[in-house]
């Protein structure tokens, strides 16, 4: 059941963030001395461009990992930690890129493997951009808090410091994605756009919906 007051503010304040960009992958990869995945983009990527890169069979799974983590702004030290278990990490990514794996199964694989440096906010980025279906949504503190405001706090476990709790399992992720789909249908947009609207942009000038979430988060 959606919270009518918060939903009204969401429709008034939230907007898709088509211009989000993180680090340039070719710059990000320089801090990974063991990288062996081939060429990566030498410019900022928008969402659609990143998805196209990850869906192209000509790009290695390691290059796609770097592109996703650079776009998401991951700390490069955590990227190095994740690639410390390269074979296991790339095997999971390879499987997801081939398709035929549900969004909850993809989440469960990452959640069960516990890749160093790779928390839900980042491995759900891999799920979103690597799966051909595109309906596994990014779950970070801003989308998680948005769902908690809109649908109630019982869906996502958020830590006291505001981050998404590692304890959220595949069942929780499935409920989260279902909530995004429900919100998207109600607003009249795709699930990806609904997730972008919940995320909003941070930085020095936070977008109105993120300001609203900060004011109303308890």
mmCIF file of C-alpha atoms in Angstrom:
data_model
loop_
_atom_site.group_PDB
_atom_site.id
_atom_site.type_symbol
_atom_site.label_atom_id
_atom_site.label_comp_id
_atom_site.label_asym_id
_atom_site.label_seq_id
_atom_site.Cartn_x
_atom_site.Cartn_y
_atom_site.Cartn_z
ATOM 1 C CA UNK A 1 0.000 0.000 0.000
ATOM 2 C CA UNK A 2 1.544 3.271 -1.095
ATOM 3 C CA UNK A 3 1.738 6.269 1.252
ATOM 4 C CA UNK A 4 -0.481 8.893 -0.404
ATOM 5 C CA UNK A 5 1.292 11.928 1.077
ATOM 6 C CA UNK A 6 4.790 10.821 0.128
ATOM 7 C CA UNK A 7 3.580 9.666 -3.285
ATOM 8 C CA UNK A 8 2.064 13.077 -3.988
ATOM 9 C CA UNK A 9 5.395 14.715 -3.161
ATOM 10 C CA UNK A 10 7.214 12.143 -5.277
ATOM 11 C CA UNK A 11 5.133 12.995 -8.335
ATOM 12 C CA UNK A 12 5.725 16.693 -7.677
ATOM 13 C CA UNK A 13 9.448 16.591 -6.943
ATOM 14 C CA UNK A 14 11.084 13.535 -8.504
ATOM 15 C CA UNK A 15 12.645 13.564 -11.943
ATOM 16 C CA UNK A 16 14.705 11.138 -13.978
ATOM 17 C CA UNK A 17 18.454 11.759 -13.904
ATOM 18 C CA UNK A 18 19.564 11.209 -17.482
ATOM 19 C CA UNK A 19 22.762 13.204 -17.031
ATOM 20 C CA UNK A 20 24.338 11.236 -14.173
ATOM 21 C CA UNK A 21 27.969 10.345 -14.773
ATOM 22 C CA UNK A 22 30.606 8.857 -12.549
ATOM 23 C CA UNK A 23 34.302 8.419 -13.282
ATOM 24 C CA UNK A 24 35.776 7.791 -16.714
ATOM 25 C CA UNK A 25 36.441 4.021 -16.896
ATOM 26 C CA UNK A 26 39.890 4.372 -18.491
ATOM 27 C CA UNK A 27 40.970 6.652 -15.622
ATOM 28 C CA UNK A 28 39.379 4.435 -12.966
ATOM 29 C CA UNK A 29 41.118 1.310 -14.248
ATOM 30 C CA UNK A 30 44.593 2.803 -13.790
ATOM 31 C CA UNK A 31 44.346 2.056 -10.072
ATOM 32 C CA UNK A 32 43.892 -1.650 -10.834
ATOM 33 C CA UNK A 33 47.396 -2.898 -11.710
ATOM 34 C CA UNK A 34 46.150 -6.463 -12.226
ATOM 35 C CA UNK A 35 43.443 -5.486 -14.724
ATOM 36 C CA UNK A 36 43.425 -7.710 -17.804
ATOM 37 C CA UNK A 37 40.019 -7.092 -19.381
ATOM 38 C CA UNK A 38 40.915 -5.171 -22.509
ATOM 39 C CA UNK A 39 39.791 -1.729 -23.638
ATOM 40 C CA UNK A 40 37.359 0.340 -21.590
ATOM 41 C CA UNK A 41 35.632 3.625 -22.524
ATOM 42 C CA UNK A 42 37.749 6.769 -22.377
ATOM 43 C CA UNK A 43 34.869 9.132 -21.605
ATOM 44 C CA UNK A 44 31.933 9.456 -19.242
ATOM 45 C CA UNK A 45 29.036 7.118 -19.969
ATOM 46 C CA UNK A 46 25.338 7.800 -19.564
ATOM 47 C CA UNK A 47 23.003 5.012 -18.500
ATOM 48 C CA UNK A 48 21.977 3.952 -22.002
ATOM 49 C CA UNK A 49 25.598 3.958 -23.168
ATOM 50 C CA UNK A 50 26.735 1.885 -20.196
ATOM 51 C CA UNK A 51 23.962 -0.630 -20.792
ATOM 52 C CA UNK A 52 24.893 -0.916 -24.476
ATOM 53 C CA UNK A 53 28.547 -1.459 -23.508
ATOM 54 C CA UNK A 54 27.647 -4.231 -21.047
ATOM 55 C CA UNK A 55 25.285 -5.915 -23.506
ATOM 56 C CA UNK A 56 27.894 -6.098 -26.257
ATOM 57 C CA UNK A 57 29.552 -9.504 -26.508
ATOM 58 C CA UNK A 58 32.699 -7.815 -27.825
ATOM 59 C CA UNK A 59 33.425 -6.389 -24.360
ATOM 60 C CA UNK A 60 34.837 -8.628 -21.655
ATOM 61 C CA UNK A 61 33.030 -9.125 -18.351
ATOM 62 C CA UNK A 62 36.004 -7.557 -16.581
ATOM 63 C CA UNK A 63 35.738 -4.442 -18.763
ATOM 64 C CA UNK A 64 32.002 -4.303 -18.055
ATOM 65 C CA UNK A 65 32.660 -4.592 -14.317
ATOM 66 C CA UNK A 66 35.067 -1.647 -14.485
ATOM 67 C CA UNK A 67 32.646 0.435 -16.561
ATOM 68 C CA UNK A 68 29.806 -0.171 -14.078
ATOM 69 C CA UNK A 69 31.881 0.551 -11.000
ATOM 70 C CA UNK A 70 33.401 3.702 -12.517
ATOM 71 C CA UNK A 71 29.914 4.926 -13.489
ATOM 72 C CA UNK A 72 28.658 4.202 -9.975
ATOM 73 C CA UNK A 73 31.518 6.032 -8.289
ATOM 74 C CA UNK A 74 32.902 3.030 -6.414
ATOM 75 C CA UNK A 75 36.021 3.583 -4.319
ATOM 76 C CA UNK A 76 38.836 2.187 -6.452
ATOM 77 C CA UNK A 77 40.286 0.351 -3.479
ATOM 78 C CA UNK A 78 37.067 -1.649 -3.254
ATOM 79 C CA UNK A 79 37.304 -2.392 -6.956
ATOM 80 C CA UNK A 80 40.759 -3.849 -6.388
ATOM 81 C CA UNK A 81 39.420 -5.963 -3.509
ATOM 82 C CA UNK A 82 36.615 -7.333 -5.673
ATOM 83 C CA UNK A 83 39.022 -8.253 -8.457
ATOM 84 C CA UNK A 84 41.088 -10.071 -5.833
ATOM 85 C CA UNK A 85 38.596 -12.921 -6.374
ATOM 86 C CA UNK A 86 38.531 -12.326 -10.122
ATOM 87 C CA UNK A 87 37.631 -15.830 -11.290
ATOM 88 C CA UNK A 88 34.593 -16.139 -9.008
ATOM 89 C CA UNK A 89 33.424 -12.577 -9.726
ATOM 90 C CA UNK A 90 33.748 -12.866 -13.497
ATOM 91 C CA UNK A 91 32.065 -16.285 -13.509
ATOM 92 C CA UNK A 92 28.995 -14.715 -11.866
ATOM 93 C CA UNK A 93 28.998 -11.812 -14.288
ATOM 94 C CA UNK A 94 29.405 -14.152 -17.274
ATOM 95 C CA UNK A 95 26.395 -16.165 -16.147
ATOM 96 C CA UNK A 96 24.226 -13.089 -15.720
ATOM 97 C CA UNK A 97 25.220 -11.668 -19.111
ATOM 98 C CA UNK A 98 24.200 -14.886 -20.846
ATOM 99 C CA UNK A 99 20.629 -14.381 -19.622
ATOM 100 C CA UNK A 100 18.034 -16.787 -18.303
ATOM 101 C CA UNK A 101 18.719 -15.879 -14.665
ATOM 102 C CA UNK A 102 15.981 -14.100 -12.717
ATOM 103 C CA UNK A 103 16.746 -10.878 -10.909
ATOM 104 C CA UNK A 104 16.358 -12.558 -7.524
ATOM 105 C CA UNK A 105 18.625 -15.451 -8.493
ATOM 106 C CA UNK A 106 21.246 -12.990 -9.734
ATOM 107 C CA UNK A 107 21.020 -11.133 -6.422
ATOM 108 C CA UNK A 108 21.293 -14.370 -4.455
ATOM 109 C CA UNK A 109 24.479 -15.340 -6.280
ATOM 110 C CA UNK A 110 26.207 -12.101 -5.315
ATOM 111 C CA UNK A 111 24.717 -12.058 -1.820
ATOM 112 C CA UNK A 112 25.842 -15.622 -1.108
ATOM 113 C CA UNK A 113 29.314 -15.187 -2.585
ATOM 114 C CA UNK A 114 30.202 -12.116 -0.464
ATOM 115 C CA UNK A 115 32.742 -10.596 -2.859
ATOM 116 C CA UNK A 116 35.123 -8.290 -0.903
ATOM 117 C CA UNK A 117 34.379 -4.611 -1.454
ATOM 118 C CA UNK A 118 31.133 -5.341 -3.302
ATOM 119 C CA UNK A 119 28.037 -4.397 -1.264
ATOM 120 C CA UNK A 120 24.404 -4.469 -2.523
ATOM 121 C CA UNK A 121 24.536 -0.865 -3.752
ATOM 122 C CA UNK A 122 27.216 -1.938 -6.224
ATOM 123 C CA UNK A 123 26.400 -5.511 -7.128
ATOM 124 C CA UNK A 124 22.836 -4.469 -7.963
ATOM 125 C CA UNK A 125 24.390 -2.096 -10.511
ATOM 126 C CA UNK A 126 25.969 -5.162 -12.106
ATOM 127 C CA UNK A 127 22.611 -6.942 -12.042
ATOM 128 C CA UNK A 128 20.889 -3.996 -13.672
ATOM 129 C CA UNK A 129 23.336 -3.388 -16.488
ATOM 130 C CA UNK A 130 24.501 -6.976 -17.133
ATOM 131 C CA UNK A 131 21.157 -8.786 -17.317
ATOM 132 C CA UNK A 132 19.576 -8.574 -20.777
ATOM 133 C CA UNK A 133 16.136 -7.988 -19.236
ATOM 134 C CA UNK A 134 17.070 -4.751 -17.446
ATOM 135 C CA UNK A 135 14.436 -5.217 -14.724
ATOM 136 C CA UNK A 136 16.805 -5.824 -11.817
ATOM 137 C CA UNK A 137 16.959 -2.390 -10.236
ATOM 138 C CA UNK A 138 19.790 -0.667 -8.399
ATOM 139 C CA UNK A 139 19.297 -0.782 -4.637
ATOM 140 C CA UNK A 140 21.275 1.871 -2.801
ATOM 141 C CA UNK A 141 20.524 4.016 0.221
ATOM 142 C CA UNK A 142 18.498 6.559 -1.787
ATOM 143 C CA UNK A 143 16.302 4.120 -3.665
ATOM 144 C CA UNK A 144 15.964 1.995 -0.521
ATOM 145 C CA UNK A 145 14.930 4.960 1.618
ATOM 146 C CA UNK A 146 12.549 6.123 -1.096
ATOM 147 C CA UNK A 147 10.796 2.750 -1.159
ATOM 148 C CA UNK A 148 10.647 2.787 2.652
ATOM 149 C CA UNK A 149 8.933 6.194 2.581
ATOM 150 C CA UNK A 150 6.574 5.308 -0.252
ATOM 151 C CA UNK A 151 5.655 1.752 0.741
ATOM 152 C CA UNK A 152 6.587 1.460 4.411
ATOM 153 C CA UNK A 153 9.774 0.647 6.358
ATOM 154 C CA UNK A 154 9.225 -3.126 6.408
ATOM 155 C CA UNK A 155 10.482 -3.788 2.863
ATOM 156 C CA UNK A 156 14.168 -2.798 3.087
ATOM 157 C CA UNK A 157 16.489 -3.031 6.082
ATOM 158 C CA UNK A 158 18.482 0.216 6.363
ATOM 159 C CA UNK A 159 21.418 0.491 8.765
ATOM 160 C CA UNK A 160 21.582 3.204 11.427
ATOM 161 C CA UNK A 161 24.242 4.988 9.400
ATOM 162 C CA UNK A 162 21.839 5.130 6.451
ATOM 163 C CA UNK A 163 23.349 2.447 4.201
ATOM 164 C CA UNK A 164 21.462 -0.558 2.849
ATOM 165 C CA UNK A 165 21.956 -3.471 5.239
ATOM 166 C CA UNK A 166 23.959 -6.434 3.974
ATOM 167 C CA UNK A 167 21.341 -8.710 5.567
ATOM 168 C CA UNK A 168 18.807 -7.900 2.831
ATOM 169 C CA UNK A 169 18.491 -11.198 0.971
ATOM 170 C CA UNK A 170 17.084 -12.132 -2.438
ATOM 171 C CA UNK A 171 13.518 -12.218 -1.096
ATOM 172 C CA UNK A 172 13.897 -8.629 0.092
ATOM 173 C CA UNK A 173 15.382 -7.646 -3.263
ATOM 174 C CA UNK A 174 12.435 -9.231 -5.039
ATOM 175 C CA UNK A 175 10.011 -7.194 -2.928
ATOM 176 C CA UNK A 176 12.018 -4.069 -3.648
ATOM 177 C CA UNK A 177 11.932 -4.662 -7.415
ATOM 178 C CA UNK A 178 8.197 -5.398 -7.246
ATOM 179 C CA UNK A 179 7.707 -2.061 -5.454
ATOM 180 C CA UNK A 180 9.675 -0.264 -8.178
ATOM 181 C CA UNK A 181 7.515 -1.934 -10.835
ATOM 182 C CA UNK A 182 4.362 -0.928 -8.964
ATOM 183 C CA UNK A 183 5.544 2.656 -8.655
ATOM 184 C CA UNK A 184 6.497 2.745 -12.338
ATOM 185 C CA UNK A 185 3.070 1.506 -13.400
ATOM 186 C CA UNK A 186 1.352 4.089 -11.235
ATOM 187 C CA UNK A 187 3.499 6.971 -12.508
ATOM 188 C CA UNK A 188 3.375 5.765 -16.107
ATOM 189 C CA UNK A 189 7.094 5.217 -16.705
ATOM 190 C CA UNK A 190 9.457 2.270 -17.043
ATOM 191 C CA UNK A 191 10.909 0.612 -13.964
ATOM 192 C CA UNK A 192 14.339 1.996 -14.772
ATOM 193 C CA UNK A 193 12.995 5.541 -14.951
ATOM 194 C CA UNK A 194 11.125 5.078 -11.654
ATOM 195 C CA UNK A 195 14.383 3.935 -10.039
ATOM 196 C CA UNK A 196 16.193 6.992 -11.465
ATOM 197 C CA UNK A 197 13.477 9.247 -10.081
ATOM 198 C CA UNK A 198 13.889 7.737 -6.599
ATOM 199 C CA UNK A 199 17.658 8.054 -6.741
ATOM 200 C CA UNK A 200 17.703 11.745 -7.702
ATOM 201 C CA UNK A 201 21.058 13.475 -7.788
ATOM 202 C CA UNK A 202 23.238 14.303 -4.823
ATOM 203 C CA UNK A 203 26.317 16.477 -4.694
ATOM 204 C CA UNK A 204 26.281 20.105 -3.616
ATOM 205 C CA UNK A 205 22.950 20.790 -5.304
ATOM 206 C CA UNK A 206 20.676 17.908 -4.361
ATOM 207 C CA UNK A 207 17.586 17.391 -6.458
ATOM 208 C CA UNK A 208 14.230 18.129 -4.755
ATOM 209 C CA UNK A 209 13.184 14.514 -4.133
ATOM 210 C CA UNK A 210 16.484 13.667 -2.432
ATOM 211 C CA UNK A 211 16.120 16.764 -0.258
ATOM 212 C CA UNK A 212 12.630 15.526 0.664
ATOM 213 C CA UNK A 213 13.946 12.061 1.553
ATOM 214 C CA UNK A 214 16.650 13.566 3.774
ATOM 215 C CA UNK A 215 14.113 15.755 5.585
ATOM 216 C CA UNK A 216 11.651 12.918 6.115
ATOM 217 C CA UNK A 217 13.949 10.003 6.838
ATOM 218 C CA UNK A 218 13.825 8.786 10.449
#
